Tab-separated table of C-alpha atoms and ligand atoms in Angstrom:
chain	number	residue	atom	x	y	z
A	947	UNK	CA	78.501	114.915	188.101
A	948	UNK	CA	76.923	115.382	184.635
A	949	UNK	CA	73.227	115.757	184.611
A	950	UNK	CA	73.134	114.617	180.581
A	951	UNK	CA	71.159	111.614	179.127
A	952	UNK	CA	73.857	108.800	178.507
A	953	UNK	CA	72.552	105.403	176.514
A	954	UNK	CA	74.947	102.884	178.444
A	955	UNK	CA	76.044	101.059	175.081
A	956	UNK	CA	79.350	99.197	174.263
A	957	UNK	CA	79.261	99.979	170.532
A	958	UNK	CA	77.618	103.072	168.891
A	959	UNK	CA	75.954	102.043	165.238
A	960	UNK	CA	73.626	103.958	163.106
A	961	UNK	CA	70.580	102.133	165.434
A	962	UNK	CA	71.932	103.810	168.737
A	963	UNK	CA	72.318	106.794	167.407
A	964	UNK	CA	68.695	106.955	165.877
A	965	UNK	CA	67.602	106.098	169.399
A	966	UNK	CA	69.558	108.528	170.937
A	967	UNK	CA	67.503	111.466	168.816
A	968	UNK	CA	64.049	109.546	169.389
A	969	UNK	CA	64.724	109.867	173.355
A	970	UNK	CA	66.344	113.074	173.172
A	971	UNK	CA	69.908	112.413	174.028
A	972	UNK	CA	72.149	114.882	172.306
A	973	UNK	CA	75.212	113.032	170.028
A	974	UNK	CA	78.606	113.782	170.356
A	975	UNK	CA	80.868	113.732	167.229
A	976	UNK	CA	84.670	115.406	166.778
A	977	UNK	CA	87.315	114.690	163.959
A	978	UNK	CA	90.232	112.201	164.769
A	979	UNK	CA	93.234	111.271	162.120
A	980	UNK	CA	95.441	109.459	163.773
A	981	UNK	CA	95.945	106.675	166.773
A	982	UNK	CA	96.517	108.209	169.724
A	983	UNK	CA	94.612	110.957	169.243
A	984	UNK	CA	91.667	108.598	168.362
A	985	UNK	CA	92.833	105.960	171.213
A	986	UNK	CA	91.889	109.622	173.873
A	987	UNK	CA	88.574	110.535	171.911
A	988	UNK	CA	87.461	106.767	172.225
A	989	UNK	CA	87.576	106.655	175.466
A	990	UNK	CA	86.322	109.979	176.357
A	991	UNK	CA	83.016	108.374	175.336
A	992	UNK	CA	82.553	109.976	172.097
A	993	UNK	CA	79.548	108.867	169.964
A	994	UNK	CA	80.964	109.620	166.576
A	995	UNK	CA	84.561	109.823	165.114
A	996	UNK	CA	84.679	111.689	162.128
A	997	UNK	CA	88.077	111.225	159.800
A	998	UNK	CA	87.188	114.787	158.158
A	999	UNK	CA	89.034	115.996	154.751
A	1000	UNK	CA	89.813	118.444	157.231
A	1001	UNK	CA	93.004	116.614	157.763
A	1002	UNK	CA	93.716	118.287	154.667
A	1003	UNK	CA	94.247	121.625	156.818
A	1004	UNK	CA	94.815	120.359	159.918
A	1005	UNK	CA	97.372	117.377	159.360
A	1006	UNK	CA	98.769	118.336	155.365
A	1007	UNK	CA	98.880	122.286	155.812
A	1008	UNK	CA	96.745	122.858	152.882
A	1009	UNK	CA	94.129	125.655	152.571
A	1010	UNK	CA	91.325	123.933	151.726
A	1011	UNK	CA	90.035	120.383	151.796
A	1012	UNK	CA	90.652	119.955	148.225
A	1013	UNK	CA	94.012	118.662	147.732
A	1014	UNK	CA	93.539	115.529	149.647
A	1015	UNK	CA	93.398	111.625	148.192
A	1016	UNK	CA	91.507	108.690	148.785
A	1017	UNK	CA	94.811	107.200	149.504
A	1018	UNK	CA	95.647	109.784	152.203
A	1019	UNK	CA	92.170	109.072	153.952
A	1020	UNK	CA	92.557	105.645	153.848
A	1021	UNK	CA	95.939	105.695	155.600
A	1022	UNK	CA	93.919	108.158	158.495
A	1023	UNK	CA	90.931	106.088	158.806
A	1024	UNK	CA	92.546	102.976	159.155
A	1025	UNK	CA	95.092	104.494	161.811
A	1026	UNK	CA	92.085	105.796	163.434
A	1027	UNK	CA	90.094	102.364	163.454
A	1028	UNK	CA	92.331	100.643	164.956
A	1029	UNK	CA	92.138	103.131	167.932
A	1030	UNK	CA	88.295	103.164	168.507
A	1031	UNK	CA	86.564	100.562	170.701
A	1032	UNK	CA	83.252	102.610	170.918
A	1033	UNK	CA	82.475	104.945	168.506
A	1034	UNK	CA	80.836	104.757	165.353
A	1035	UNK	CA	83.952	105.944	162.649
A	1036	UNK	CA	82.555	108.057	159.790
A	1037	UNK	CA	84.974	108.907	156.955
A	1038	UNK	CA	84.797	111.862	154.279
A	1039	UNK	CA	84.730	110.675	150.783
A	1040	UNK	CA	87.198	112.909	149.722
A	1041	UNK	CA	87.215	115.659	147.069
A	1042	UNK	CA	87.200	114.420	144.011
A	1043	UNK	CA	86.366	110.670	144.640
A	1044	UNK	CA	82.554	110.875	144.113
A	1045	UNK	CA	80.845	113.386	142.315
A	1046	UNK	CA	82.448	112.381	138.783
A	1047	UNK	CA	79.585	109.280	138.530
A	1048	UNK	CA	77.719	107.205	141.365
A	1049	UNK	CA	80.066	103.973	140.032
A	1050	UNK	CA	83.349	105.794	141.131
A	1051	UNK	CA	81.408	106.692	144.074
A	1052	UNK	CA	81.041	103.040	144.971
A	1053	UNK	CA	84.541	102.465	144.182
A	1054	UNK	CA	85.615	105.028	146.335
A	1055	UNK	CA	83.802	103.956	148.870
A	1056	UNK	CA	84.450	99.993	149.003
A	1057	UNK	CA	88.002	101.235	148.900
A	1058	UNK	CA	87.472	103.184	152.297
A	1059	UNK	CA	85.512	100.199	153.919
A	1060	UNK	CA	88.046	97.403	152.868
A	1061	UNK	CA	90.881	98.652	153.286
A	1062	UNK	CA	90.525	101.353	157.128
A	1063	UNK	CA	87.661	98.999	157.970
A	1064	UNK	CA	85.329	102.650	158.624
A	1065	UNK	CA	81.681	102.202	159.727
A	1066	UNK	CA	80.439	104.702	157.679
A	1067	UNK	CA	80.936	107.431	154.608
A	1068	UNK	CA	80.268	111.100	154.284
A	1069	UNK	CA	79.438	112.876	151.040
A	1070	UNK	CA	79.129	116.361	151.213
A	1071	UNK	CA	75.866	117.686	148.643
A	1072	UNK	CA	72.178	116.706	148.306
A	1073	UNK	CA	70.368	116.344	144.569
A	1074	UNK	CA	73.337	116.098	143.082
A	1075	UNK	CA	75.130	113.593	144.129
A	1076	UNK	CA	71.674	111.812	144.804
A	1077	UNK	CA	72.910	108.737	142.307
A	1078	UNK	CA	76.072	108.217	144.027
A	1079	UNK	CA	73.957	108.202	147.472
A	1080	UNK	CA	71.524	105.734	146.161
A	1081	UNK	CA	74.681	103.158	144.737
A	1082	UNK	CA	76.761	103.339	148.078
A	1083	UNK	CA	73.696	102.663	150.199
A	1084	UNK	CA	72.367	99.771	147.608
A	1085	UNK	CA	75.875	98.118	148.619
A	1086	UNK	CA	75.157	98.061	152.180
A	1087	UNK	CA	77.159	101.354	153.608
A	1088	UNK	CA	75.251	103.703	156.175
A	1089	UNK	CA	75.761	107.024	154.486
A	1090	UNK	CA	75.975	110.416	156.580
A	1091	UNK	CA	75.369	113.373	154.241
A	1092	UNK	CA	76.482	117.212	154.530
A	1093	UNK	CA	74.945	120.167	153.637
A	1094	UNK	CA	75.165	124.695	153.890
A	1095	UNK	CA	79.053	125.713	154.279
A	1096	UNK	CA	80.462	122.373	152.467
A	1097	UNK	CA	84.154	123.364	152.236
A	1098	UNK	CA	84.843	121.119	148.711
A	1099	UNK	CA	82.869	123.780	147.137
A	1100	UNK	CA	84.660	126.403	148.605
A	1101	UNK	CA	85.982	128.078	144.629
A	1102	UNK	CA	81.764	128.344	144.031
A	1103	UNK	CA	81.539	129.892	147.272
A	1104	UNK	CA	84.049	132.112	147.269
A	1105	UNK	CA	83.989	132.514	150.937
A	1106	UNK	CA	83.979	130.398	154.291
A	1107	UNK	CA	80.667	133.150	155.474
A	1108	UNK	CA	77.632	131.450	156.608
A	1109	UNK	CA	75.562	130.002	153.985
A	1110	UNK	CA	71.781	129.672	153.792
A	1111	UNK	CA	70.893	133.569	154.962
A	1112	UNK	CA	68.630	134.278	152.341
A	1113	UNK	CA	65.638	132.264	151.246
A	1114	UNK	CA	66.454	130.353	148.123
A	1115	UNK	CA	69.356	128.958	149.634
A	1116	UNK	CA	67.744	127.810	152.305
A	1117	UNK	CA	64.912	126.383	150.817
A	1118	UNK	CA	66.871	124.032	148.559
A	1119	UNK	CA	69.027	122.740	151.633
A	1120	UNK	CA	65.751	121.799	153.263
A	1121	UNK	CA	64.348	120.096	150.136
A	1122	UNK	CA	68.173	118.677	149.708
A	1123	UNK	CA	68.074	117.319	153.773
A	1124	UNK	CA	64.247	115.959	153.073
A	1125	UNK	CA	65.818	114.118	150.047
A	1126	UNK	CA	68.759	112.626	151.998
A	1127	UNK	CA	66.654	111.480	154.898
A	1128	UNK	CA	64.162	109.986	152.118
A	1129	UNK	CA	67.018	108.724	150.116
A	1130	UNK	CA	68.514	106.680	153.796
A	1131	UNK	CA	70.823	108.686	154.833
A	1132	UNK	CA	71.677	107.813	158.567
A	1133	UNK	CA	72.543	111.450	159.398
A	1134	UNK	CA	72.981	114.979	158.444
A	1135	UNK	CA	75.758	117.479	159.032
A	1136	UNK	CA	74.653	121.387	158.825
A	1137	UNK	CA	77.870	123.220	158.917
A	1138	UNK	CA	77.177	127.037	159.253
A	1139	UNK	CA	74.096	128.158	158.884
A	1140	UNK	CA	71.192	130.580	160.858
A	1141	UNK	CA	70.026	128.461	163.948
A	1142	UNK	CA	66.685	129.011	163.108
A	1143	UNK	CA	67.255	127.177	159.611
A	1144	UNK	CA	69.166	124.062	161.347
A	1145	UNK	CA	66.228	124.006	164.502
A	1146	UNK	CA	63.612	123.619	161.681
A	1147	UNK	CA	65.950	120.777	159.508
A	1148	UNK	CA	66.129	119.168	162.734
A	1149	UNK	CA	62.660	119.463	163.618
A	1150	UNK	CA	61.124	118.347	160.213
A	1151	UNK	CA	63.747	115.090	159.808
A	1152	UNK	CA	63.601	111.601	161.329
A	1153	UNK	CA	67.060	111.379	161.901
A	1154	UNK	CA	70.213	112.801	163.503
A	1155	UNK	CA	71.203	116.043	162.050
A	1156	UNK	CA	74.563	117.292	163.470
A	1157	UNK	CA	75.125	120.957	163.227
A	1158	UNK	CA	78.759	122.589	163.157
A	1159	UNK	CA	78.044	126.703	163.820
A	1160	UNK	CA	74.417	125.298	163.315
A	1161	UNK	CA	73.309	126.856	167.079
A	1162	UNK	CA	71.933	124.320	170.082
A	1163	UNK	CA	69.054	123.182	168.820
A	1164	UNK	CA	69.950	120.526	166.499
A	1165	UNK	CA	70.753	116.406	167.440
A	1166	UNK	CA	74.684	116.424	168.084
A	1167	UNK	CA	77.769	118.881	167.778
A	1168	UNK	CA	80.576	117.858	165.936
A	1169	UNK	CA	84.322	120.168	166.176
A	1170	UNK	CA	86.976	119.760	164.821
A	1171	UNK	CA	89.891	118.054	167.169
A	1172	UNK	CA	92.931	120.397	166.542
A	1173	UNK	CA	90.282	123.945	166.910
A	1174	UNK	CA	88.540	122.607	170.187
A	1175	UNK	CA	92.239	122.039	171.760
A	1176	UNK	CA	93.703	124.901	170.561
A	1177	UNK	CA	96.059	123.397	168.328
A	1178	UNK	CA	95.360	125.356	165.508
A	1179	UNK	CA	95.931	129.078	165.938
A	1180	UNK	CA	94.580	130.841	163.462
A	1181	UNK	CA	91.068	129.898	162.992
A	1182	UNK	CA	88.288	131.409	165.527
A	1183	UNK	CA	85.195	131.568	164.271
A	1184	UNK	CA	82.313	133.006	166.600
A	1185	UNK	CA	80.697	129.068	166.699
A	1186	UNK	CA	84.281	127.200	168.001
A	1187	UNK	CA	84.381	126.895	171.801
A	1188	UNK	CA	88.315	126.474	172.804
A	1189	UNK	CA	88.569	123.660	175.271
A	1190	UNK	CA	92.363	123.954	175.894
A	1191	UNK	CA	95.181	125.987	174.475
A	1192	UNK	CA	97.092	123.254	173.598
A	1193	UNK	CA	99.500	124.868	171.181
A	1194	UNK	CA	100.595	127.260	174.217
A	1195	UNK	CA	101.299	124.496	176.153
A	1196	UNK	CA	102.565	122.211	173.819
A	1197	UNK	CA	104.755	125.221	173.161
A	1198	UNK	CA	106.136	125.954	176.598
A	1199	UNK	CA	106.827	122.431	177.317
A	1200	UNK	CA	109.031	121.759	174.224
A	1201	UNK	CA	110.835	125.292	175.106
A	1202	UNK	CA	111.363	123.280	178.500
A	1203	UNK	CA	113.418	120.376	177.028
A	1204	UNK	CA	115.031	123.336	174.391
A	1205	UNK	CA	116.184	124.431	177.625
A	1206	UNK	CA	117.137	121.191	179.826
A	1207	UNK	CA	119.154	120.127	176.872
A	1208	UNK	CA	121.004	122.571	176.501
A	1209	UNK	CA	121.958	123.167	180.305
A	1210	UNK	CA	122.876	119.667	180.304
A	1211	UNK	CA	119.766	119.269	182.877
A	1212	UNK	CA	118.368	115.873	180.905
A	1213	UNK	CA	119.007	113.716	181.082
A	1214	UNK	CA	119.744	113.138	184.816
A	1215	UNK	CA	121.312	110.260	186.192
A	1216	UNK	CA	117.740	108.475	186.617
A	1217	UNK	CA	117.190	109.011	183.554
A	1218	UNK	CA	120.280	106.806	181.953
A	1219	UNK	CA	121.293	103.303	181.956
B	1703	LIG	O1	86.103	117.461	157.432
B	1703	LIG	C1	85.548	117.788	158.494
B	1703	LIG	O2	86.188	117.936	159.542
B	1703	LIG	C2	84.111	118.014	158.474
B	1703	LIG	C3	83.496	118.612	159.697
B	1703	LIG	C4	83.796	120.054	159.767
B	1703	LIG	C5	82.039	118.346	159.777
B	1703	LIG	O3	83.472	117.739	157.513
């Protein structure tokens, strides 16, 4: 039986999760795209469902997060939302759909709330995409904001490495996560970065700050769903735990009906009408 600190609660908002940092319970947050996936990850008891631009890799088969539309997240998140009983369901403002001016933002984002019915937006950036923060949150939207290895800027970076190493850097994302927390963000994500860095973001901010290949001691983990089954081959990074080699056995079973149909073994005679 699992020793971990569970809040018993029927439906996780931006409140519970607060709580859960203030009494120490660590949050629980993984990407989802699609129903059934979502409809398993509900009830699994996750505390947050992300609908990442990731589903530009792991769902489109693009390289990077860029390519993806508001339209295309829309269609996940509201597939996803109509999976999830418990979870709070954050959705990534995609590429492109925010950083032009803090009234497209809003756009954007009413789009995403009206039509999936999400709890919740991510933008990835701090200073400078501080007006588009400020006009989503003055409509009413919990915002959840994203900082160090933020894959839309992937063409500055010039590399998925870990970011923040050297002091600069990492003084401007703890000035940027100050600012978000100041600004009302809900939460942070810190996506690969030193531990060290992400233990002291975590230790100087009020709220949640979920780390990705941020080491343990931050609020909350978040994965994403196809790399923690195994789904997706080719990525390992040191930080991603493999849960299940799912593409293996996804594999082998599908080589299993390759083979029934074609020895004529399905479908059997309990198996017709
Ligand atoms: O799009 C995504 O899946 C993300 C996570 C990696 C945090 O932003």
């Amino acid at each position: 039986m699992s020793t971990a600190r569970r809040m018993n609660v029927n439906k996780v908002t931006t409140h519970v999760l607060q709580a859960m940092k203030e009494r120490g319970e660590k949050i629980s947050m993984l990407t989802a795209y699609d129903f059934s996936l979502a409809k398993i990850v509900d009830d699994a008891g996750m505390d947050i469902i992300l609908v990442g631009d990731s589903a530009s890799n792991v769902m489109a088969g693009y390289d990077t997060t860029l390519p993806i539309t508001l339209d295309q997240m829309i269609y996940h998140a509201s597939s996803v939302i109509r999976a999830v009983k418990r979870a709070l369901v954050v959705v990534d403002l995609p590429f492109g759909s925010y950083q032009g001016n803090s009234k497209e933002a809003l756009q954007s984002t009413i789009r995403i709330m009206k039509e999936s019915g999400a709890h919740a937006v991510k933008l990835e950036g701090g200073e400078e995409v501080k007006e588009s923060i400020i006009r989503i949150l003055s409509a009413g939207v919990p915002v959840m904001g994203h900082l160090g290895l933020t894959p839309q800027s992937i063409n500055k970076f010039g590399t998925y490495t870990v970011r923040a190493t050297e002091e600069p850097e990492a003084k401007k994302l703890i000035k940027d996560a100050l600012l978000l927390e100041e600004l009302g963000c809900f939460a942070i994500v810190l996506e690969k970065i030193p531990a060290a860095l992400a233990a002291e973001v975590s230790k100087q901010l009020k709220i949640p700050v979920i780390g990705i290949g941020a080491g343990a001691a931050v609020d909350g983990q978040v994965l994403v769903i196809h790399d923690m089954l195994g789904i997706n081959q080719g990525f390992s990074p040191r930080f991603l735990r493999r849960y299940l080699n799912l593409y293996e056995e996804i594999k082998a079973a599908i080589g299993n009906y390759v083979e029934d149909v074609k020895a004529e073994n399905f479908p059997n005679e309990n198996e017709q009408y």
